Structure formats: C-alpha cells, structure tokens
Coordinates of C-alpha atoms and ligand atoms in Angstrom, one line a residue:
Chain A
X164 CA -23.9 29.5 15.6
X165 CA -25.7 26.9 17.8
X166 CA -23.9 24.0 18.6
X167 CA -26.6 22.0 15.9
X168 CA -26.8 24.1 12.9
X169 CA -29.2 24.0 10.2
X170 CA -28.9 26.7 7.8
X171 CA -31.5 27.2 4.4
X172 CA -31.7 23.5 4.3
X173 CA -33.5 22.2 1.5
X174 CA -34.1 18.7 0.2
X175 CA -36.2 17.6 -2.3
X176 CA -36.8 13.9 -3.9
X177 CA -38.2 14.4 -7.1
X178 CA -40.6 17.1 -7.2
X179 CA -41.3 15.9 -3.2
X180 CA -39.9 19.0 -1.3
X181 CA -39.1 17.7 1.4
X182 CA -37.4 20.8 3.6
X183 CA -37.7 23.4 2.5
X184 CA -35.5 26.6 3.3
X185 CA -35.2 25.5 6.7
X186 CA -32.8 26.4 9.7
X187 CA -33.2 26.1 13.5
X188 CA -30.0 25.2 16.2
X189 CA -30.0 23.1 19.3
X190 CA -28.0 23.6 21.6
X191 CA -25.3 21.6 23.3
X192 CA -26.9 19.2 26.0
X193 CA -30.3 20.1 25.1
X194 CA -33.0 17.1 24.4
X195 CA -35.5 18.5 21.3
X196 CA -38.5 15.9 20.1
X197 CA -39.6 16.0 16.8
X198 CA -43.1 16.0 16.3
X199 CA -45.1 16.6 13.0
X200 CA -47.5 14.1 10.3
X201 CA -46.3 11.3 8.4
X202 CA -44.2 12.7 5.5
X203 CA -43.0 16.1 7.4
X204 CA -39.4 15.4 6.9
X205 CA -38.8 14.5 10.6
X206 CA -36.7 10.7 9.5
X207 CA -34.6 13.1 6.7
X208 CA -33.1 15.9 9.4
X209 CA -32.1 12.9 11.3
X210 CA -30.9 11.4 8.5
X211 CA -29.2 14.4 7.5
X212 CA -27.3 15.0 10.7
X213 CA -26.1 11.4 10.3
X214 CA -24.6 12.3 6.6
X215 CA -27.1 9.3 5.9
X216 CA -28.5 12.0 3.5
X217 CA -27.2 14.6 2.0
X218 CA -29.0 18.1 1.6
X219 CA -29.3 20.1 -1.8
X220 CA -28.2 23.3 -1.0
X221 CA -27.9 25.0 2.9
X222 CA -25.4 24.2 5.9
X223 CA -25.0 21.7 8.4
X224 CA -23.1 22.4 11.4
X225 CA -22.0 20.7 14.6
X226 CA -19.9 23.1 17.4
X227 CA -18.6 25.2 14.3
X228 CA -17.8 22.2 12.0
X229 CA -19.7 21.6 9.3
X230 CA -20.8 18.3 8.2
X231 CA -20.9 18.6 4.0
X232 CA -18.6 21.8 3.8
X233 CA -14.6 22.6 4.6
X234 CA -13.7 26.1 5.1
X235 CA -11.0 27.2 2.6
X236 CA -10.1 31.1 4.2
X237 CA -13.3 32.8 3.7
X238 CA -15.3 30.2 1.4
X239 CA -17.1 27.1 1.8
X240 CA -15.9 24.4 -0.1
X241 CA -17.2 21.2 -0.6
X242 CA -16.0 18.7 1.9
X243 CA -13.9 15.4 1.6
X244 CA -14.5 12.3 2.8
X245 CA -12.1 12.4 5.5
X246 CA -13.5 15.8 7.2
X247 CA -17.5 14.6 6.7
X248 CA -16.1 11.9 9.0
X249 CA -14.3 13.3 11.7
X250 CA -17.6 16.4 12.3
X251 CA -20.1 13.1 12.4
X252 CA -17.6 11.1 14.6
X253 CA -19.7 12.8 17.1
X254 CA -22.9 11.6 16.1
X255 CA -24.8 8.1 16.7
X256 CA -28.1 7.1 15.6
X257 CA -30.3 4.6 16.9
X258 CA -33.1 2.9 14.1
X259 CA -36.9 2.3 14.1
X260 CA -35.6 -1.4 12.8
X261 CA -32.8 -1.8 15.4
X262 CA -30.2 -2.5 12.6
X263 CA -28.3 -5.3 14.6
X264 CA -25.5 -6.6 12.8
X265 CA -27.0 -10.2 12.5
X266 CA -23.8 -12.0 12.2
X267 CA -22.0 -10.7 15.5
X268 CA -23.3 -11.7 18.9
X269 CA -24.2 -9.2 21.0
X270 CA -21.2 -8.1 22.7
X271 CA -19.4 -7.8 19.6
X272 CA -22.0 -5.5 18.2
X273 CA -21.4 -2.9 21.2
X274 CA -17.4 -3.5 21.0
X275 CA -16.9 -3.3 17.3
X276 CA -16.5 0.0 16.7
X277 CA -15.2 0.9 19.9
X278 CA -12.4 -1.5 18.9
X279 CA -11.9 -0.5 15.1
X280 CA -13.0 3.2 15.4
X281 CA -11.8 4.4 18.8
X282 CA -8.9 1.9 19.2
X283 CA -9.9 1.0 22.5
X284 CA -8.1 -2.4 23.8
X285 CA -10.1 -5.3 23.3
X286 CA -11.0 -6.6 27.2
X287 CA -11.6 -2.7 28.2
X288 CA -14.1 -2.4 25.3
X289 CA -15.4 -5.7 26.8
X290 CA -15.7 -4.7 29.7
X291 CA -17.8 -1.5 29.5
X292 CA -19.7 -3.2 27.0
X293 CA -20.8 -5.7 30.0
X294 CA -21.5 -2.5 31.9
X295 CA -23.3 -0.7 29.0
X296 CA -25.0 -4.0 28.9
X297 CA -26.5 -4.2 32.6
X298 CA -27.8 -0.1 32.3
X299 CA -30.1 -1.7 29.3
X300 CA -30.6 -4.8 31.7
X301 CA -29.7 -7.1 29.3
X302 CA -26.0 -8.4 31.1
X303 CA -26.7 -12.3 30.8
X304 CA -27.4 -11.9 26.7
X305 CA -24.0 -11.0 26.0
X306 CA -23.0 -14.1 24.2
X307 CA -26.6 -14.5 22.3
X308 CA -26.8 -13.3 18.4
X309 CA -29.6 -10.5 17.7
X310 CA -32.2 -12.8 16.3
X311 CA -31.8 -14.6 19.7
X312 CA -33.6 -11.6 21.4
X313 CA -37.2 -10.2 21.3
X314 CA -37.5 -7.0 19.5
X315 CA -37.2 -5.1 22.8
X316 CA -34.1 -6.4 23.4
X317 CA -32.5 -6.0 20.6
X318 CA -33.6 -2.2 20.4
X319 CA -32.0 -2.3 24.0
X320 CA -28.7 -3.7 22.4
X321 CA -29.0 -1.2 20.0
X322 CA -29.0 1.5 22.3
X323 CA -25.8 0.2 24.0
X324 CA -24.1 -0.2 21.2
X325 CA -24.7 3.6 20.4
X326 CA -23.6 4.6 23.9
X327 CA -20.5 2.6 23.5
X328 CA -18.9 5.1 20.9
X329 CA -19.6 8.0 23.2
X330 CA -21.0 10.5 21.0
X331 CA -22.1 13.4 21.9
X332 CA -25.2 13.8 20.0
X333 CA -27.5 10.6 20.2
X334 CA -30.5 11.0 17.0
X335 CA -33.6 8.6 18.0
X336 CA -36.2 7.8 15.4
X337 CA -39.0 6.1 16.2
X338 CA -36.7 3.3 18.4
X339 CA -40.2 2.3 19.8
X340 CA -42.6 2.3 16.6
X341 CA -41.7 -1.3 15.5
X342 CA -42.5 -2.5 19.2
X343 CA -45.6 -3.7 21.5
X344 CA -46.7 -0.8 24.3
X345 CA -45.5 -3.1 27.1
X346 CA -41.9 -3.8 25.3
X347 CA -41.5 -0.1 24.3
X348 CA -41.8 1.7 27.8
X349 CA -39.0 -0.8 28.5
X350 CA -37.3 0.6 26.4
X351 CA -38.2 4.0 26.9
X352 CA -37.3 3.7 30.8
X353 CA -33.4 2.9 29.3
X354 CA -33.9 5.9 27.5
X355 CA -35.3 8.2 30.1
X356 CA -32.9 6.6 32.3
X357 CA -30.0 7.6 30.0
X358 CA -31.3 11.0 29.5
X359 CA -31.0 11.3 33.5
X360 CA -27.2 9.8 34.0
X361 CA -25.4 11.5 31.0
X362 CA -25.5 14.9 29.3
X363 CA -25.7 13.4 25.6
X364 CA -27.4 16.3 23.7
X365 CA -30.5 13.9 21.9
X366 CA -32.4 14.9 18.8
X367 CA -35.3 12.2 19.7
X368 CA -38.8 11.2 16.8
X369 CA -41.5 9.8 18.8
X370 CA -45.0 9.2 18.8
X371 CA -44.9 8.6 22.4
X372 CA -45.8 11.7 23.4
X373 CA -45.5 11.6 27.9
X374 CA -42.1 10.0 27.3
X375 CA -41.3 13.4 24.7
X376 CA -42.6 15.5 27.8
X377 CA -40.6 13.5 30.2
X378 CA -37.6 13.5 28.4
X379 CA -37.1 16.9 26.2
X380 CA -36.7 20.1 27.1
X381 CA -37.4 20.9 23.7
X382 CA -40.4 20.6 21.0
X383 CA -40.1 21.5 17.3
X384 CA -43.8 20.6 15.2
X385 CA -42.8 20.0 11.6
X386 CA -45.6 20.7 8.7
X387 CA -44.6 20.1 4.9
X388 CA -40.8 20.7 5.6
X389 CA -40.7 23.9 8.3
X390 CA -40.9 24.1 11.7
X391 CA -44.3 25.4 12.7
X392 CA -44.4 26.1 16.1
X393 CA -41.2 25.5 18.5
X394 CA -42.4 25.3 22.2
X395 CA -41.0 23.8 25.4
X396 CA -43.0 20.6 26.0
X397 CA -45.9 21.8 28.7
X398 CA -46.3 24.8 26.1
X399 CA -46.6 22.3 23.1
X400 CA -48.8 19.8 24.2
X401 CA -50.8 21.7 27.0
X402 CA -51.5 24.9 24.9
X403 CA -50.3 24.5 21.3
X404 CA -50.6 28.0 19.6
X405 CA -50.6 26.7 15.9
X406 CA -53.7 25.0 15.0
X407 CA -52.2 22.3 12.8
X408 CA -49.8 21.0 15.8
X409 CA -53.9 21.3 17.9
X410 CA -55.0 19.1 14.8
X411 CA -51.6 16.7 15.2
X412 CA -51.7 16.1 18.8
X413 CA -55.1 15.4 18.8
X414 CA -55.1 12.6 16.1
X415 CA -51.8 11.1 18.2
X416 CA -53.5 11.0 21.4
X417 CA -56.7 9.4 19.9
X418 CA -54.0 6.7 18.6
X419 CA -52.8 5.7 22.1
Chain B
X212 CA -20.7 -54.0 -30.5
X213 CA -19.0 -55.4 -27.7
X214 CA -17.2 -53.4 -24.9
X215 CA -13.6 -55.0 -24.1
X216 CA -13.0 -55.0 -20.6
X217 CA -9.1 -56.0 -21.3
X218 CA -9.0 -53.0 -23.8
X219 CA -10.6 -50.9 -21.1
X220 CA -8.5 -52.2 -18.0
X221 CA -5.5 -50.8 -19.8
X222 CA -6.3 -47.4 -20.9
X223 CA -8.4 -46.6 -17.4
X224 CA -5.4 -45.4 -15.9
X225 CA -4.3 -43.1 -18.6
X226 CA -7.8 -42.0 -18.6
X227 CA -7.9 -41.8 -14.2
X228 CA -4.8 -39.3 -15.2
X229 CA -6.6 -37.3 -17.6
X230 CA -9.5 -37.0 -14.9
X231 CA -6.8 -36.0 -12.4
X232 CA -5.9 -33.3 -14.8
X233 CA -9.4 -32.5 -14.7
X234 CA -10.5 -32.0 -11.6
X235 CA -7.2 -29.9 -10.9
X236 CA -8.2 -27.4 -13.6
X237 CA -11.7 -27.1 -12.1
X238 CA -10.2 -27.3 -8.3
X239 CA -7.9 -24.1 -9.3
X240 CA -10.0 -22.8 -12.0
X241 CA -13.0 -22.9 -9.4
X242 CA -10.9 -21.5 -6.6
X243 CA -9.9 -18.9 -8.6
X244 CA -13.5 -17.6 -10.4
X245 CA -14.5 -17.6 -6.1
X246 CA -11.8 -14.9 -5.4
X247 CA -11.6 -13.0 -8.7
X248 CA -15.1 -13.0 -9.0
X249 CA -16.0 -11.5 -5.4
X250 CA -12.6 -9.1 -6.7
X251 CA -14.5 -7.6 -9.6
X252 CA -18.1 -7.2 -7.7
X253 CA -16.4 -5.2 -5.4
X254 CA -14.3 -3.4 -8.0
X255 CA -17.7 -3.0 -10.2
X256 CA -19.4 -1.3 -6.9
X257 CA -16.5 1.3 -6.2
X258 CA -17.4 5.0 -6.3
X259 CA -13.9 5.7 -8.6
X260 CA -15.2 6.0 -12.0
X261 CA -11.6 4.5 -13.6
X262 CA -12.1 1.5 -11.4
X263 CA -15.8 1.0 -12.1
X264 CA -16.1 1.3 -15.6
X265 CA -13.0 -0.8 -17.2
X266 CA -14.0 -3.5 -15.0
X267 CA -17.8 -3.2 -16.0
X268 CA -16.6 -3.2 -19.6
X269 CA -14.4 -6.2 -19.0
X270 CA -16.7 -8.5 -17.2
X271 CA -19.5 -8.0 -19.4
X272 CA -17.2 -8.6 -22.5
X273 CA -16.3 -12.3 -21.0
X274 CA -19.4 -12.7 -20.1
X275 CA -20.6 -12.0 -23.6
X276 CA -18.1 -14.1 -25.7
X277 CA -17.6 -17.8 -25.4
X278 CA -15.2 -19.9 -23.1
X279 CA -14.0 -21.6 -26.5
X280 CA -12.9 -17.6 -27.9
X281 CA -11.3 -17.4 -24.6
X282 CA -9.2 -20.4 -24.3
X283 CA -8.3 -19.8 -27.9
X284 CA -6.8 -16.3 -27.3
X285 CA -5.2 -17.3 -24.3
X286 CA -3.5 -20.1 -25.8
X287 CA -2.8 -19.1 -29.5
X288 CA -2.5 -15.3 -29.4
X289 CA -1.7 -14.4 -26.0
X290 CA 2.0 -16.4 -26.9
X291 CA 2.2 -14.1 -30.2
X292 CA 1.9 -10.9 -27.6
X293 CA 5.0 -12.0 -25.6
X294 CA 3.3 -14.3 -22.7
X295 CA 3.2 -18.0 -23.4
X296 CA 1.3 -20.3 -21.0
X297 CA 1.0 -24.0 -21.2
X298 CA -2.5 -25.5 -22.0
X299 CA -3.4 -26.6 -18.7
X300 CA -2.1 -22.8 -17.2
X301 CA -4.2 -21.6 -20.0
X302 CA -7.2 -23.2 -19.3
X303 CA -7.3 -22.8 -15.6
X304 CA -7.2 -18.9 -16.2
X305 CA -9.9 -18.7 -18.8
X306 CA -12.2 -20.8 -17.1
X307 CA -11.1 -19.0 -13.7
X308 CA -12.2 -15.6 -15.5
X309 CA -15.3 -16.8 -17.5
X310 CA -16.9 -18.4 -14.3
X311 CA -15.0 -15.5 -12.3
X312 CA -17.9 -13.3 -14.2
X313 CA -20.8 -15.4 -13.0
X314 CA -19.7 -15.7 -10.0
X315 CA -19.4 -11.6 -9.5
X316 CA -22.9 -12.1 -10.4
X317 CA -23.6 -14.4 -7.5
X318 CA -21.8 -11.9 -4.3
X319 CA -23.3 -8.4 -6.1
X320 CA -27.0 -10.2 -6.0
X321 CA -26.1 -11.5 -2.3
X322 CA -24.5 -8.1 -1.5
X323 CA -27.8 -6.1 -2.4
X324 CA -29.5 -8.2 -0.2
X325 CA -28.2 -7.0 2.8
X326 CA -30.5 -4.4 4.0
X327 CA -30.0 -1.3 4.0
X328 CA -30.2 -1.0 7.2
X329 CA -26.9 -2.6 7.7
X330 CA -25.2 -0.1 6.0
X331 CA -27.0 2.7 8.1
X332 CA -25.8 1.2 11.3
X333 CA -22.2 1.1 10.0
X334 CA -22.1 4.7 9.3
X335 CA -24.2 5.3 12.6
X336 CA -21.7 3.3 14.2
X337 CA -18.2 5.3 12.2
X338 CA -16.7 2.3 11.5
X339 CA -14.5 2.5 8.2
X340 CA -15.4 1.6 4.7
X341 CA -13.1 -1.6 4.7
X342 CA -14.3 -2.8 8.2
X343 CA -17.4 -2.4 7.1
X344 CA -17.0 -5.1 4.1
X345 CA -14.7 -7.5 6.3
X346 CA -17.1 -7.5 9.3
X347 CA -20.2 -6.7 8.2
X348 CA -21.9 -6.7 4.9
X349 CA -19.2 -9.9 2.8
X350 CA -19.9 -11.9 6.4
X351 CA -23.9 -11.6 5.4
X352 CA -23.3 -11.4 1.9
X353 CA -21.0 -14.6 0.9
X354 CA -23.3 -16.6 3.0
X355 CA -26.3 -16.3 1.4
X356 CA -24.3 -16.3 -2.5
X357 CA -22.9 -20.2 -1.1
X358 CA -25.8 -22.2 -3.0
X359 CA -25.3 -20.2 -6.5
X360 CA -21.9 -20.5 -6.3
X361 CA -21.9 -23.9 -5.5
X362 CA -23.8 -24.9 -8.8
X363 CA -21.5 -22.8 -10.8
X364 CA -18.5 -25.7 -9.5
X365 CA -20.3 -28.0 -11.3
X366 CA -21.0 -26.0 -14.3
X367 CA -17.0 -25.5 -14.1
X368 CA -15.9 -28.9 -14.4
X369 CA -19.3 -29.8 -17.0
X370 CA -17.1 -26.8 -18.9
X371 CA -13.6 -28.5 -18.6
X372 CA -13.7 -30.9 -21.9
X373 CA -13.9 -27.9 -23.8
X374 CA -9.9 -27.7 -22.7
X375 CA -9.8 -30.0 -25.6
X376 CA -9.4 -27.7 -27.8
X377 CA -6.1 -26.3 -26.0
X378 CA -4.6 -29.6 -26.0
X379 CA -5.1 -30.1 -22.0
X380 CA -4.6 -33.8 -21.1
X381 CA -8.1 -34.2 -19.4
X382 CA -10.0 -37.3 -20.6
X383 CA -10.9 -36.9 -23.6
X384 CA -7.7 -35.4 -25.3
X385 CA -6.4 -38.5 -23.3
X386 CA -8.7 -40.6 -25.2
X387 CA -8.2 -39.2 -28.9
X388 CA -4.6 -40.0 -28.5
X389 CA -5.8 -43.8 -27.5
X390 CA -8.1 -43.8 -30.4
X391 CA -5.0 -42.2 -32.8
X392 CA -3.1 -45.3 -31.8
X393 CA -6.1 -48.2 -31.3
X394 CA -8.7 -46.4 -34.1
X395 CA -10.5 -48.1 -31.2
X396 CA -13.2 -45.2 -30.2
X397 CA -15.9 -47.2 -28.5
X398 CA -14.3 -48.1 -24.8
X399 CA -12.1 -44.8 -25.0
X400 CA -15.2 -42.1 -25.6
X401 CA -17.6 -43.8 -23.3
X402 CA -14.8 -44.2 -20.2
X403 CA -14.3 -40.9 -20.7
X404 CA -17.6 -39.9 -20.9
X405 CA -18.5 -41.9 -17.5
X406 CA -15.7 -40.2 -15.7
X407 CA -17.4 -37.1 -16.3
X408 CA -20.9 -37.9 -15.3
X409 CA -19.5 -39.6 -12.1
X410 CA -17.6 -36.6 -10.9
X411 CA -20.5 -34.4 -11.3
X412 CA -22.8 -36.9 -9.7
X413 CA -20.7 -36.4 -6.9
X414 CA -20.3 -32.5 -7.0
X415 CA -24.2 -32.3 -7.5
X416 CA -24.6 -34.6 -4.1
X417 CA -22.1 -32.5 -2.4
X418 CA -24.2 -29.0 -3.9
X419 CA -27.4 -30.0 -2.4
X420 CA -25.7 -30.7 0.8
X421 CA -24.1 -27.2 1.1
X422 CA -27.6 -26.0 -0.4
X423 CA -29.4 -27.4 2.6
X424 CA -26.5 -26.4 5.1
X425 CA -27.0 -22.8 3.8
X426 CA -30.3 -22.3 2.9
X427 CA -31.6 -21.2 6.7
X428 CA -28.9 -18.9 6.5
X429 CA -30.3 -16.4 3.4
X430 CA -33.6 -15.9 5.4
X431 CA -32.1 -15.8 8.7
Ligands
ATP664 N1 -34.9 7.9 -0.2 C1 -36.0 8.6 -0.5 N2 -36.4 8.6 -1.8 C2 -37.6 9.3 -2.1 N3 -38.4 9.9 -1.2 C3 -38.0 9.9 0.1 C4 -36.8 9.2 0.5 N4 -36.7 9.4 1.8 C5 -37.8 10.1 2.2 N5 -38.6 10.4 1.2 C6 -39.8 11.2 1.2 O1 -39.5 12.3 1.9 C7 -40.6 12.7 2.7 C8 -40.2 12.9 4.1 O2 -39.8 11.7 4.6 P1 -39.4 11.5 6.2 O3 -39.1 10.0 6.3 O4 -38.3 12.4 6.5 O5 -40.7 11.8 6.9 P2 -41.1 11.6 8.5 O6 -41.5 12.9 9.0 O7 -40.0 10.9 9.1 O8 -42.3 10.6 8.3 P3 -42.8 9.4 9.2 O9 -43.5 9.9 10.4 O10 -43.8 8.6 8.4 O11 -41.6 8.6 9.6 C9 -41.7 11.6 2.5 O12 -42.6 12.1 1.6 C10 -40.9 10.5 1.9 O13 -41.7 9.8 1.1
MG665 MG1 -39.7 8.9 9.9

C-alpha cells in the first residue's frame, strides 16, 4: 500500500458522480499537483483526505491507517471518532478562502492548536510561531487580527499556521485563486520555498501551472472523476499523451 | 378626575418595591434565558439523537404554549407533583425558559452564520470539538446574536406583569392590594403603569446603544 491510498473511491452528490471507482497512491515525501476542468472532483479528494468529506464506498489510507475504517482481525469496520482523528492528525489543509479565525490575532491563530492539540507550552509555541512567521515574511504582523492584512497575507498566515502543527501531509487548494498575480507568486515563493526546506509530502490544486512544474514531482489530470493521464511534470505539460489534458492545458495557458 | 399627589407620595414607595421585585425577576429571569438558551442551541445541534430530539421537542413545546400556561403550571401544579416554589422563584423560571426558547433562536441563527469555512479550518487545524466552540465558532457566534438578544430583555421585563397572575409582588399586584384597601384605582394603575414604560425607555436606550456597539461586529 502507498503511503496515500485511495482505493475504489466513489462519491456521488445526487446523481452528480463525482469519483468514480477511483484509486491512485502517493508516496511518502512526494509533491503531486492536481490538474483537471472545473467540476473534476480535484477540491473533493482533498477534501476527502481531510475527513472534510466522506466517501460512499472505497478506502482511504495514510502509512497503513485508514482514515474512515478500523481493522477488527481480518475485517474492516467502520471507524470511530477517536481513530478518524488520530490517522488525519497527520494531515493539514490550507483553503482557496484562507479560513482565518477572525477573532484571534495572528499569532494566536498559528499557536492555537499547537497549544490545545499538541500540548506544546505556551511561549515555545510562541516562539516558533514568530519563526514560522518570518519564513512567510510576515514577523512584524504578529499582534494584527486577519482582516488587518491583505489577502496575501493572510493566505501567508494561513500557511504558517498549517506548518505549525507539523503534519506530514500539507493538501493545497487553489491557496492562490482568490488572489491578484502579483500577491499570489508571493505567496507561491513561501510555498516553493517550503517545498525546498522541509520534506512535507504535498497534495497541491493549482492553476498556476510553472509553479506546479517547479514544485511537484508529480502530475495526476483528473476528467469526470478518474485520473486520465499521470505524468511527471515535463511529461504533462511538454508532451501530454491524452488529448483532453492537450485540450486542458491549452485553455489554462490562454488564461494566464 | 383629579390625580392626588398626597395619595400618590405614599403608595410610590410600596410601588418603587414592587418595581424592585420587578426588575430582579427580569435581571435573573433574563440572565438565565442567555445561558439556558445558548444550553439548548447547543443541545438542539448535537449529533446524539437522545439529546437532540427531547430538547427539540421541548423547546418547541414552550415555545408553542403561552407564558401565562407556564407560570400557571409552575406555580399551581408543579407544588401538587412534590416541588413547591414561591411566586417570584416561579416566575423567574418560566420566563427564564420561555425567553430561554427565543433566545436559542437568536445563538443557532448567529451560529449558522459562521462560515463554513471556519469549521473547515478547525478540523484542518485538529483542534477538538469543545475547543472549537469555546475559541472559535460561540466567540464569532454570540457576537453577532448581541443585538437580538438584547431586544428580547426588554420584551422580558414588557412580559413580567403577567407575574400577576402568580401573585409576584411587582407593581401591579402591588397596586391591586392598594386599590383592595383605598378602592382608589386611578393614582395606583397609572404609577404602575409609568414605572413600566420608564424602565423600558431606559432598556430600549441602553438596546440601541449595544445595537450600534455591535453592529460592525456581524459584518466584520
Ligand atoms: N457539498 C456538495 N454538494 C453537492 N455537490 C457538490 C458538493 N461539493 C462538490 N460538489 C460537486 O462535485 C463536483 C466536484 O467538485 P470539486 O469541488 O471536487 O471539483 P474541482 O475539481 O475542485 O473543481 P474546481 O476547479 O471548480 O474547484 C462538482 O460538480 C460540484 O458541484
Ligand atoms: Mg476545487
């Protein structure tokens, strides 16, 4: 089993079929970009990984764990609370809308759950919030509330905050979608610059398609719930094989 | 008619302690509906079907009956079943429940307007389920409910002469007994009557300052 393990996934909303039947790993330290249209089901995986959503049927995994089930000798059984919580303990996800608690200041949004999660003392948690802080650039906004700070800083903040619970899976969606060009590749060098300095595997959604090739070693095109072509990134984007993903990056690139 | 001032000196302060009695039933009474009522819209939210439902069932039966029912039961059967309160105990807890159901109202409207992305962060972020209410979505919630609630104090205490009916000493029980021993109804009724209106001038002034304190705060 790879260290991320989707197994027969399907979701549906409705009658929307969202994934369908679908499995692919990752493995541990590896950085994958998802890429795919509007709709493809490239928000739910994340989502999903998150235990933001839960899938219908199929298995969720992380280094042997998984997410929704409990092993009981040889079956699966549905898990409890308790377990779904320790496996995603692991996990951290940073939002297209930031999602800044609006009623903490800043520091107290990156030492919050370090404090009430990992127990870490109060002025250590400080502390490496402040240096958290400074790798996003943002060290003098400590004391400031969210809606204090432009968009890119917040998203900034937001990434910090992640770092601080030390997961070892980091899921991105869209962090720069809600942002201007200039502001994102701010944003995107803290990113890149994170992806250098720590071996945090990332499961990253962008439309920001040199920073995907900068960053990932990986590329999975989604099409109506499956993976349709799964490519390292000079592959994917230099000599796409499927002709969907040829019709995708085309219509991205003309976006830019 | 005339109204006699003499007459009216002397009964005021029976009547100031009626108000007294008053205002502490819609001081305790209000106090009360705040934390039971933030009590049941959590309890009305909780995933355990055993917790959920009762309390649904419960809230939307007070809310459904009148206060009047309420105080009667509390005061004339509730003794009958073994637990005998006296009227002003009796009327502090049935107007602490009745508004207790509005003002659940009030913290479920201002807890579903949270975003939802508030929520996603919290789980993003492992923190548990009760550290998630204490730190982040009652501190957004409660507020943005502060206006609403705020005008539910004043309904309260518009609410309180119906303790009449339970004998509580507020103004106007105060004032029957005058009028038992005077069958002098004019100066009585109308003190009484005045009291009210200049409490709740006071409570409405003091509402739309807390409304304007608080009003940045639901957009922010
Ligand atoms: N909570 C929900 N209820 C109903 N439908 C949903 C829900 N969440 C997602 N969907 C639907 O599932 C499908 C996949 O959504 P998803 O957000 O995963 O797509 P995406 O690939 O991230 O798209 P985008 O590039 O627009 O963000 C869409 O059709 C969407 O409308
Ligand atoms: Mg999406």
């Amino acid at each position: 089993m790879s260290f991320i393990d989707f197994h027969q996934v399907s979701k549906r909303f409705g009658d929307n079929v969202v994934l369908d039947d679908l499995s692919f790993g990752v493995a541990n330290g590896e950085r994958v970009t998802l890429i795919g249209p509007s709709g493809s089901g490239k928000t739910t995986i994340l989502r999903m990984l998150m235990t933001l959503t839960k899938p219908d049927s199929g298995t969720i995994a992380i280094d042997d764990e998984y997410l929704w089930h409990e092993r009981r000798g040889d079956e699966l059984v549905p898990a409890g609370e308790a377990h779904t919580r320790k496996v995603r303990s692991r996990v951290t996800m940073v939002f297209q809308q930031f999602n800044l608690f609006p009623n903490m200041k800043v520091l107290r949004n990156i030492t919050e759950a370090p404090v009430h999660v990992l127990g870490t003392p109060k002025d250590e948690a400080e502390a490496r919030a402040r240096d958290l802080l400074e790798m996003v650039g943002l060290q003098s906004k400590a004391d400031f509330y969210p809606s204090q700070l432009s968009g890119g800083q917040q998203q900034r903040v937001a990434i910090a905050r992640a770092l601080a619970v030390e997961p070892d899976i980091l899921l991105l969606d869209e962090v720069t979608s809600a942002l201007d060009p200039e502001i994102a590749a701010e944003v995107l060098d803290v990113l890149r610059d994170v992806a250098k300095t720590s071996d945090v595997t990332m499961l990253l959604v962008t439309h920001a398609m040199r920073f995907a090739r900068d960053v990932s070693n990986r590329v999975l095109m989604f099409n109506e719930g499956k993976i349709i072509e799964d490519a390292p990134p000079e592959q994917m984007f230099n000599e796409p094989q499927h002709e969907r993903t040829r019709g995708f990056l085309r219509s991205v690139l003309e976006e830019v | 008619m005339n109204f006699d001032w003499n007459y009216a000196l002397d009964i005021l302060p029976l009547l100031l302690d009626g108000l007294l009695t008053a205002l502490i039933a819609t001081v305790v009474g209000y106090v009360a509906a705040l934390v039971l009522g933030l009590v049941f819209a959590l309890a009305r939210r909780s995933s355990k079907r055993w917790i959920c439902l009762p309390v649904g069932f419960f809230v939307e039966f007070i809310r459904g009956t009148p206060l009047l029912i309420q105080l009667f039961f509390l005061f004339f059967v509730l003794p009958q079943l073994g637990l005998a309160l006296s009227p002003l105990a009796a009327g502090i807890v049935g107007l602490g429940l009745h508004y207790a159901t509005y003002t659940s109202e009030v913290y479920r409207a201002g807890i579903e307007g949270v975003p939802p992305g508030q929520w996603d962060a919290a789980v993003a972020l492992h923190l548990p389920r009760r550290r998630v209410w204490t730190s982040v979505i009652l501190p957004q919630a409660v507020p943005r409910s502060i206006p609403a609630l705020t005008n539910y104090s004043i309904a309260l205490f518009k609410d309180v002469p119906q303790l009449v009916a339970i004998t509580v000493a507020e103004p106007f029980t105060v004032g029957r007994a005058i009028i038992a021993e005077t069958f002098r109804p004019f100066e009585p009724i109308t003190m009484a009557g005045l009291l009210y209106l200049a409490v709740a001038l006071v409570l409405s002034y003091l509402g739309r300052i807390v409304e304007r304190r608080y009003k940045g705060m639901a957009t922010a």
